XYZ file of N, CA and C in Angstrom:
423
model
N 12.563 -43.656 57.042
C 12.711 -44.574 56.709
C 13.740 -44.406 55.032
N 13.722 -43.515 54.741
C 14.578 -43.025 53.592
C 15.803 -43.393 54.032
N 16.112 -43.033 55.376
C 17.722 -43.321 55.963
C 18.299 -44.783 55.763
N 16.870 -45.489 56.474
C 16.973 -46.720 56.543
C 16.924 -47.523 55.179
N 16.307 -46.835 54.426
C 16.373 -47.588 53.037
C 17.723 -47.461 52.384
N 18.388 -46.161 52.264
C 19.577 -46.384 51.785
C 20.863 -46.755 52.557
N 20.256 -47.345 53.993
C 21.446 -48.035 54.508
C 21.321 -49.406 54.038
N 20.118 -49.973 53.601
C 19.938 -51.151 53.451
C 20.809 -51.497 52.114
N 20.313 -50.141 51.105
C 21.156 -50.394 49.846
C 22.451 -50.580 50.147
N 22.739 -49.485 50.743
C 24.430 -49.462 51.220
C 25.071 -51.245 51.499
N 24.418 -51.737 52.104
C 24.776 -53.244 52.374
C 25.113 -54.288 51.363
N 24.157 -54.031 50.440
C 23.911 -54.432 49.260
C 25.011 -54.410 48.344
N 25.350 -55.824 47.576
C 26.538 -55.962 46.396
C 25.968 -54.723 45.712
N 26.903 -53.970 44.930
C 26.631 -52.835 44.083
C 26.039 -53.623 42.595
N 24.855 -52.890 42.307
C 24.276 -53.697 41.148
C 25.291 -53.670 40.212
N 24.972 -54.825 39.054
C 26.210 -54.770 38.231
C 25.235 -54.625 36.944
N 24.130 -54.299 37.101
C 23.312 -54.070 35.549
C 22.157 -52.763 35.894
N 21.102 -53.036 35.223
C 19.731 -51.965 35.337
C 19.077 -52.141 36.710
N 18.574 -50.980 37.264
C 17.910 -50.912 38.373
C 16.261 -50.761 37.586
N 15.519 -51.035 38.495
C 14.146 -51.126 38.289
C 13.328 -50.576 39.709
N 12.650 -49.630 39.628
C 11.894 -49.010 40.852
C 10.403 -48.906 40.497
N 10.031 -49.936 41.312
C 8.369 -50.333 41.288
C 7.610 -49.360 42.273
N 6.305 -48.824 41.429
C 5.889 -47.718 41.938
C 6.585 -46.259 42.145
N 7.046 -45.654 41.216
C 8.137 -45.228 41.455
C 7.367 -43.092 41.604
N 5.773 -43.481 41.660
C 5.432 -41.920 42.275
C 5.886 -41.079 41.317
N 6.045 -39.959 41.786
C 6.443 -38.382 41.586
C 8.084 -38.459 41.620
N 8.701 -39.709 41.734
C 10.184 -39.827 41.330
C 11.429 -39.521 42.009
N 10.578 -39.008 43.434
C 11.615 -38.716 44.285
C 12.715 -39.648 44.467
N 12.823 -40.926 45.111
C 13.509 -41.938 45.531
C 14.093 -42.291 44.081
N 13.545 -42.384 42.982
C 14.233 -42.744 41.506
C 15.253 -41.845 41.339
N 14.963 -40.495 41.756
C 16.382 -39.803 41.704
C 17.326 -39.863 42.667
N 16.872 -40.377 43.562
C 17.965 -40.638 44.935
C 18.676 -41.902 44.258
N 18.172 -42.868 43.621
C 18.789 -44.285 43.174
C 19.754 -43.966 41.963
N 19.126 -42.726 41.571
C 19.987 -42.479 39.949
C 21.306 -41.753 40.546
N 21.132 -41.146 41.597
C 22.340 -40.076 42.397
C 23.178 -41.271 42.981
N 22.721 -42.537 43.561
C 23.305 -43.399 44.517
C 24.307 -44.455 43.259
N 23.725 -44.701 42.269
C 24.093 -45.561 41.258
C 23.695 -44.913 39.731
N 25.303 -43.958 39.713
C 25.020 -43.123 38.308
C 24.933 -43.783 37.034
N 25.966 -45.190 37.355
C 26.286 -45.635 35.943
C 25.530 -46.680 35.369
N 24.449 -47.174 36.569
C 23.327 -47.915 36.166
C 22.135 -47.475 35.272
N 21.736 -47.714 34.163
C 20.402 -47.273 33.717
C 19.422 -47.662 34.774
N 18.346 -46.809 34.842
C 17.454 -47.043 35.790
C 15.758 -46.878 35.258
N 14.708 -47.534 35.595
C 13.785 -47.293 35.048
C 12.975 -47.537 36.325
N 11.966 -46.266 36.249
C 11.038 -45.962 37.120
C 9.704 -46.438 36.616
N 8.945 -47.330 37.294
C 7.484 -47.675 36.785
C 6.280 -46.906 37.986
N 5.457 -46.716 37.093
C 4.208 -46.580 38.309
C 2.685 -46.757 37.230
N 1.641 -47.020 37.815
C 0.742 -47.340 37.442
C -0.364 -46.114 36.817
N 0.067 -45.145 37.750
C -0.520 -43.781 37.537
C 0.255 -42.776 36.356
N -0.522 -42.383 35.903
C -0.269 -41.465 34.481
C -0.110 -39.995 35.010
N -0.802 -39.458 36.267
C -0.452 -38.096 36.980
C 1.105 -38.380 37.907
N 1.361 -39.227 38.492
C 2.738 -39.384 38.906
C 3.553 -39.439 37.794
N 3.557 -40.591 37.154
C 4.811 -40.201 36.119
C 4.863 -38.705 35.417
N 3.718 -38.179 35.287
C 4.034 -36.416 34.352
C 4.299 -36.069 35.714
N 4.505 -35.869 36.786
C 5.181 -35.475 37.734
C 6.714 -35.889 37.757
N 6.970 -36.971 37.905
C 8.584 -37.738 37.834
C 9.093 -36.917 36.435
N 8.428 -37.146 35.175
C 8.882 -36.392 34.218
C 9.638 -34.980 34.243
N 8.711 -34.438 35.257
C 9.654 -32.718 35.688
C 10.424 -33.222 36.337
N 10.501 -33.845 37.646
C 11.728 -33.937 38.192
C 12.900 -34.705 37.761
N 12.838 -35.479 36.841
C 13.956 -36.393 36.669
C 14.253 -35.824 34.898
N 15.148 -35.113 35.152
C 15.761 -34.341 33.707
C 16.549 -34.935 32.911
N 16.835 -36.316 33.406
C 17.759 -37.347 32.693
C 17.547 -38.919 33.007
N 18.334 -39.357 32.317
C 17.797 -41.331 32.824
C 17.940 -41.088 34.810
N 17.133 -41.561 35.328
C 16.650 -42.744 34.559
C 15.151 -43.085 33.700
N 14.777 -43.795 33.203
C 13.762 -43.797 32.077
C 12.169 -43.766 33.228
N 11.491 -43.882 32.720
C 10.040 -43.605 33.123
C 9.106 -44.454 32.291
N 8.495 -45.424 33.000
C 7.461 -46.389 31.889
C 5.847 -46.369 32.733
N 5.019 -46.358 32.280
C 3.345 -46.797 32.782
C 3.651 -48.243 32.956
N 3.089 -48.931 34.046
C 3.007 -50.230 34.023
C 2.610 -50.607 35.629
N 1.905 -51.834 35.510
C 1.345 -52.393 36.332
C 2.499 -53.486 37.363
N 2.915 -53.196 38.189
C 4.184 -54.476 38.891
C 3.329 -55.412 38.587
N 2.122 -55.980 38.712
C 1.840 -57.344 38.623
C 1.762 -57.979 37.008
N 2.284 -57.324 36.174
C 2.330 -57.822 34.595
C 3.009 -56.615 34.086
N 4.815 -56.611 34.396
C 5.595 -56.037 34.294
C 5.852 -56.283 32.559
N 6.464 -55.040 31.882
C 6.376 -55.189 30.376
C 7.988 -55.095 30.160
N 8.790 -56.067 30.776
C 9.759 -56.314 31.126
C 10.630 -58.167 30.346
N 11.321 -57.732 29.740
C 11.883 -59.302 29.674
C 12.385 -60.265 31.164
N 12.383 -61.522 30.808
C 12.910 -62.028 32.427
C 14.352 -61.621 32.349
N 15.033 -61.488 33.587
C 16.036 -61.289 34.030
C 16.509 -59.926 33.657
N 16.170 -59.049 33.555
C 16.574 -57.795 32.833
C 17.279 -56.778 33.817
N 17.080 -56.836 34.858
C 17.486 -56.085 36.008
C 18.025 -56.555 37.217
N 19.338 -56.081 37.809
C 20.364 -56.594 38.822
C 19.693 -56.177 40.137
N 18.983 -54.993 40.130
C 18.426 -54.775 41.647
C 16.803 -54.384 41.100
N 15.771 -55.059 41.899
C 14.301 -54.222 41.651
C 14.312 -53.847 43.465
N 13.778 -52.429 43.099
C 13.363 -51.882 44.493
C 11.616 -51.256 44.176
N 11.152 -52.022 45.600
C 9.634 -51.559 45.674
C 9.313 -50.924 47.050
N 9.106 -49.836 47.238
C 8.793 -48.973 48.448
C 7.376 -49.207 48.477
N 6.663 -49.443 49.211
C 5.284 -49.061 49.698
C 4.467 -49.412 48.543
N 4.443 -50.393 47.705
C 3.880 -50.535 46.642
C 2.945 -52.257 46.692
N 4.099 -52.719 46.997
C 3.020 -54.404 47.575
C 1.875 -54.150 48.531
N 1.810 -53.356 49.241
C 0.889 -53.219 50.302
C -0.456 -52.209 49.478
N -0.203 -52.089 48.356
C -1.584 -50.704 47.996
C -2.834 -51.619 47.411
N -3.659 -51.006 47.607
C -5.257 -51.436 47.218
C -5.009 -52.058 45.790
N -5.534 -53.360 45.159
C -5.665 -53.419 44.427
C -4.625 -54.619 43.663
N -3.578 -54.509 44.488
C -1.811 -55.361 44.367
C -2.279 -56.547 45.205
N -1.819 -57.633 43.941
C -2.079 -58.916 44.454
C -0.342 -59.291 45.300
N -0.171 -59.486 46.247
C 1.362 -59.388 46.475
C 1.954 -60.424 45.853
N 1.536 -61.739 45.909
C 2.021 -62.918 45.068
C 2.187 -62.773 43.749
N 1.300 -62.015 43.110
C 1.559 -61.722 41.888
C 2.738 -61.098 41.139
N 2.725 -59.417 42.358
C 3.817 -58.607 42.613
C 5.278 -59.286 42.576
N 5.189 -60.269 43.737
C 6.565 -60.580 43.741
C 6.931 -61.804 42.940
N 6.004 -62.686 42.380
C 6.084 -63.448 41.412
C 6.817 -62.459 40.312
N 6.349 -61.734 39.499
C 6.751 -60.534 38.173
C 8.321 -59.826 38.725
N 8.429 -59.869 39.761
C 9.543 -58.937 40.532
C 10.643 -60.327 40.352
N 10.631 -61.041 40.854
C 11.642 -62.147 40.786
C 11.712 -62.589 38.836
N 10.822 -62.456 38.304
C 10.963 -62.868 36.734
C 11.768 -61.629 36.354
N 11.719 -60.620 36.863
C 12.109 -59.796 35.998
C 14.015 -59.647 36.561
N 14.073 -59.979 37.514
C 14.984 -60.147 38.228
C 16.502 -60.811 37.872
N 17.510 -60.755 38.004
C 18.346 -61.529 37.255
C 18.898 -62.551 38.067
N 19.809 -63.556 37.642
C 20.305 -64.558 38.890
C 20.983 -63.524 39.532
N 21.070 -63.852 41.027
C 21.851 -63.395 42.037
C 21.858 -61.783 42.423
N 20.726 -61.298 41.489
C 20.148 -59.838 41.628
C 19.273 -59.594 43.246
N 18.963 -58.640 43.729
C 18.843 -58.299 44.801
C 17.389 -57.522 44.694
N 16.203 -57.702 45.621
C 15.184 -57.278 45.388
C 14.874 -56.554 46.916
N 14.577 -55.586 47.125
C 14.393 -54.798 48.057
C 13.040 -54.324 48.315
N 12.182 -54.842 49.373
C 11.051 -54.388 49.406
C 10.723 -53.330 50.831
N 9.999 -52.751 50.574
C 9.224 -52.138 52.346
C 7.816 -52.194 52.038
N 7.372 -52.685 52.711
C 5.833 -52.599 53.028
C 5.284 -51.959 54.365
N 4.111 -51.574 54.484
C 3.622 -51.094 55.976
C 3.548 -52.402 56.734
N 3.703 -52.291 58.132
C 3.412 -53.410 59.011
C 2.542 -52.748 60.188
N 2.175 -53.753 61.119
C 1.418 -53.558 62.229
C 0.225 -52.377 62.221
N -0.638 -53.154 62.349
C -2.007 -52.854 61.787
C -2.343 -51.434 62.984
N -1.621 -51.319 64.444
C -1.812 -50.612 64.945
C -1.174 -49.263 64.735
N -0.575 -49.622 63.708
C 0.112 -47.866 62.831
C -0.979 -47.308 61.858
N -1.883 -47.981 61.326
C -3.184 -47.525 60.332
C -3.487 -46.088 60.497
N -3.564 -45.206 59.772
C -4.044 -44.146 60.322
C -4.563 -43.326 59.018
N -5.145 -42.113 58.809
C -5.545 -41.429 57.654
C -4.321 -41.491 56.635
N -3.520 -41.499 56.897
C -1.992 -41.548 55.953
C -2.478 -42.587 54.805
N -3.111 -43.866 55.282
C -2.876 -45.029 54.680
C -4.373 -44.891 53.504
N -5.096 -43.836 53.871
C -5.987 -43.965 53.089
C -5.566 -42.806 52.216
N -4.917 -41.574 52.597
C -4.086 -40.880 51.600
C -3.414 -41.435 50.700
N -2.469 -42.545 50.929
C -1.382 -43.106 49.899
C -1.920 -44.598 49.329
N -3.479 -44.697 49.467
C -3.625 -45.942 49.158
C -3.634 -47.415 49.820
N -2.788 -47.290 51.141
C -2.613 -48.510 51.659
C -3.718 -49.423 51.784
N -3.050 -50.723 51.268
C -4.759 -51.706 51.370
C -4.398 -52.671 52.720
N -3.321 -53.107 52.888
C -3.084 -53.874 53.793
C -1.774 -53.575 54.730
N -1.630 -54.258 55.736
C -0.421 -54.100 56.183
C -0.022 -55.242 56.781
N 1.410 -55.690 56.763
C 1.843 -57.143 56.801
C 2.385 -56.965 58.266
N 2.302 -58.469 58.668
C 3.116 -59.035 60.051
C 3.702 -60.094 59.479
N 4.918 -60.097 60.430
C 5.654 -61.461 60.340
C 4.669 -62.805 60.985
N 4.641 -63.674 60.661
C 3.602 -64.909 60.915
C 3.926 -65.600 62.315
N 3.240 -65.659 63.612
C 3.853 -66.214 64.633
C 3.943 -67.797 65.025
């Protein structure tokens, strides 16, 4: 999934401004984003204080980290040119519509939003419980 995500990012226009990662967790992908786009100031947000503490040990320079609920982001409108949300909109307690509304609000005009969510109910496993997956999505038929 990481390779797929990087391939998708490579196909997007280079972000002209700041990058936001929603649900950055312990910061592994945040660090990869910072390596891919070193000029852009990035922000990784997560609701978990423990995850942010772990990320602060992993990330020794920008991006910045912030505690935030992706359904009520503490950023001004049109702040980011790229918003990345990997496996966050499908988490327990997340209203995907509210999260999507907030993502669009903080995204600049002509910016890009890259989402990845869990799919196919038949793929549900113990991993879902371990990683707080609350729902799996499908394309309506």
